[in-house]
């Protein structure tokens, strides 16, 4: 039938999703379709699409360190530029920077955590096959 959309192919149990899909969209490292997170930063126990057990995957402190280094450095540079170029009152700094830094930190931690989990799963999978 023309115009009909074919059903999605079942996930390949031996395959791996592209790292960009897993990291940027927070998807399962194996199928790339199931959600990796059940909350803001909490990793699901199992992928709802392919059934991959995600309990053994742990990103550790890496995402928090990435957020501190990347977002912290960018925020300090931006704060210096704003301070020395525009000289706003102190209360504006107190309102502006937390409103920008907190969401950027969570976003950075989420992407970094998904990327580290995807890489960890790929390397453990390849080590098991050896």
Coordinates of C-alpha atoms in Angstrom, one line a residue:
X1 CA 0.0 0.0 0.0
X2 CA 1.6 3.3 -1.0
X3 CA 2.2 5.8 1.7
X4 CA 2.1 3.2 4.5
X5 CA 4.8 3.5 7.1
X6 CA 6.6 0.2 7.7
X7 CA 6.8 -1.0 11.3
X8 CA 10.0 -0.2 13.1
X9 CA 12.6 -3.0 13.0
X10 CA 13.2 -4.9 16.2
X11 CA 16.3 -3.8 18.0
X12 CA 19.5 -5.6 17.2
X13 CA 20.6 -7.3 20.5
X14 CA 24.3 -7.2 19.4
X15 CA 24.3 -3.7 18.0
X16 CA 25.0 -0.4 19.5
X17 CA 23.2 2.9 19.1
X18 CA 25.2 5.9 17.8
X19 CA 27.0 7.7 20.6
X20 CA 25.4 11.0 19.7
X21 CA 21.9 9.6 19.9
X22 CA 22.6 8.0 23.3
X23 CA 24.3 11.0 24.7
X24 CA 22.3 14.0 23.4
X25 CA 18.9 12.4 23.6
X26 CA 19.5 10.2 26.7
X27 CA 18.6 7.0 24.9
X28 CA 19.6 3.3 25.5
X29 CA 23.2 2.6 24.5
X30 CA 22.1 -0.6 22.7
X31 CA 18.9 0.1 20.8
X32 CA 18.9 4.0 20.8
X33 CA 15.1 4.1 21.3
X34 CA 14.4 3.5 24.9
X35 CA 14.8 6.2 27.5
X36 CA 18.0 6.0 29.6
X37 CA 16.7 8.2 32.4
X38 CA 13.6 7.8 34.5
X39 CA 14.0 11.1 36.2
X40 CA 16.3 14.1 35.8
X41 CA 19.5 12.1 36.4
X42 CA 18.4 8.7 37.6
X43 CA 19.2 5.9 35.3
X44 CA 16.5 3.3 34.6
X45 CA 17.0 -0.3 35.7
X46 CA 16.1 -1.7 32.3
X47 CA 15.5 -0.4 28.8
X48 CA 11.7 -0.5 28.0
X49 CA 12.4 -1.3 24.3
X50 CA 15.2 -3.8 24.2
X51 CA 15.3 -5.0 27.8
X52 CA 19.0 -4.0 28.4
X53 CA 19.9 -4.3 32.0
X54 CA 21.3 -0.8 33.0
X55 CA 21.8 -1.5 36.7
X56 CA 25.5 -2.2 36.3
X57 CA 26.2 1.0 34.4
X58 CA 27.6 3.8 36.6
X59 CA 29.1 7.0 35.4
X60 CA 30.5 7.9 38.8
X61 CA 31.6 11.5 39.4
X62 CA 32.6 12.2 35.8
X63 CA 29.4 14.1 34.8
X64 CA 29.6 16.4 37.9
X65 CA 33.3 17.1 37.1
X66 CA 32.4 18.0 33.5
X67 CA 29.7 20.4 34.7
X68 CA 32.1 22.0 37.2
X69 CA 34.9 22.5 34.6
X70 CA 32.9 23.4 31.5
X71 CA 30.0 25.4 32.9
X72 CA 32.0 26.9 35.7
X73 CA 34.7 28.2 33.4
X74 CA 32.1 29.6 30.9
X75 CA 30.1 31.2 33.7
X76 CA 33.2 32.9 35.2
X77 CA 34.3 34.3 31.8
X78 CA 30.8 35.5 31.1
X79 CA 30.5 37.1 34.6
X80 CA 33.8 38.9 34.1
X81 CA 32.7 40.2 30.7
X82 CA 29.3 41.4 32.0
X83 CA 30.9 43.0 35.1
X84 CA 33.7 44.9 33.4
X85 CA 31.7 45.9 30.2
X86 CA 28.3 46.8 31.7
X87 CA 29.0 47.2 35.5
X88 CA 25.5 46.0 36.6
X89 CA 24.4 46.1 40.2
X90 CA 25.4 43.2 42.4
X91 CA 21.8 42.0 42.8
X92 CA 21.7 41.4 39.0
X93 CA 24.7 39.0 39.2
X94 CA 23.0 37.3 42.1
X95 CA 19.8 36.7 40.0
X96 CA 21.4 36.1 36.6
X97 CA 24.2 33.6 37.1
X98 CA 22.3 31.0 39.2
X99 CA 19.4 31.1 36.7
X100 CA 21.9 30.3 33.9
X101 CA 24.4 28.0 35.6
X102 CA 21.9 25.6 37.3
X103 CA 20.1 24.5 34.2
X104 CA 23.3 24.4 32.1
X105 CA 24.9 22.2 34.9
X106 CA 22.0 19.7 34.9
X107 CA 22.0 19.6 31.1
X108 CA 25.8 19.1 31.0
X109 CA 25.6 16.3 33.7
X110 CA 22.8 14.6 31.8
X111 CA 24.6 14.5 28.5
X112 CA 27.9 13.5 30.1
X113 CA 26.3 10.8 32.1
X114 CA 24.5 9.3 29.1
X115 CA 27.8 9.5 27.1
X116 CA 29.8 7.8 29.8
X117 CA 27.2 5.1 30.3
X118 CA 27.1 4.4 26.6
X119 CA 30.9 4.2 26.3
X120 CA 31.1 2.0 29.4
X121 CA 28.5 -0.4 28.0
X122 CA 30.3 -0.5 24.6
X123 CA 33.7 -1.3 26.1
X124 CA 32.4 -3.8 28.6
X125 CA 30.5 -5.5 25.8
X126 CA 33.6 -5.7 23.6
X127 CA 35.7 -7.0 26.5
X128 CA 33.2 -9.8 27.2
X129 CA 33.5 -11.0 23.6
X130 CA 37.3 -11.3 23.7

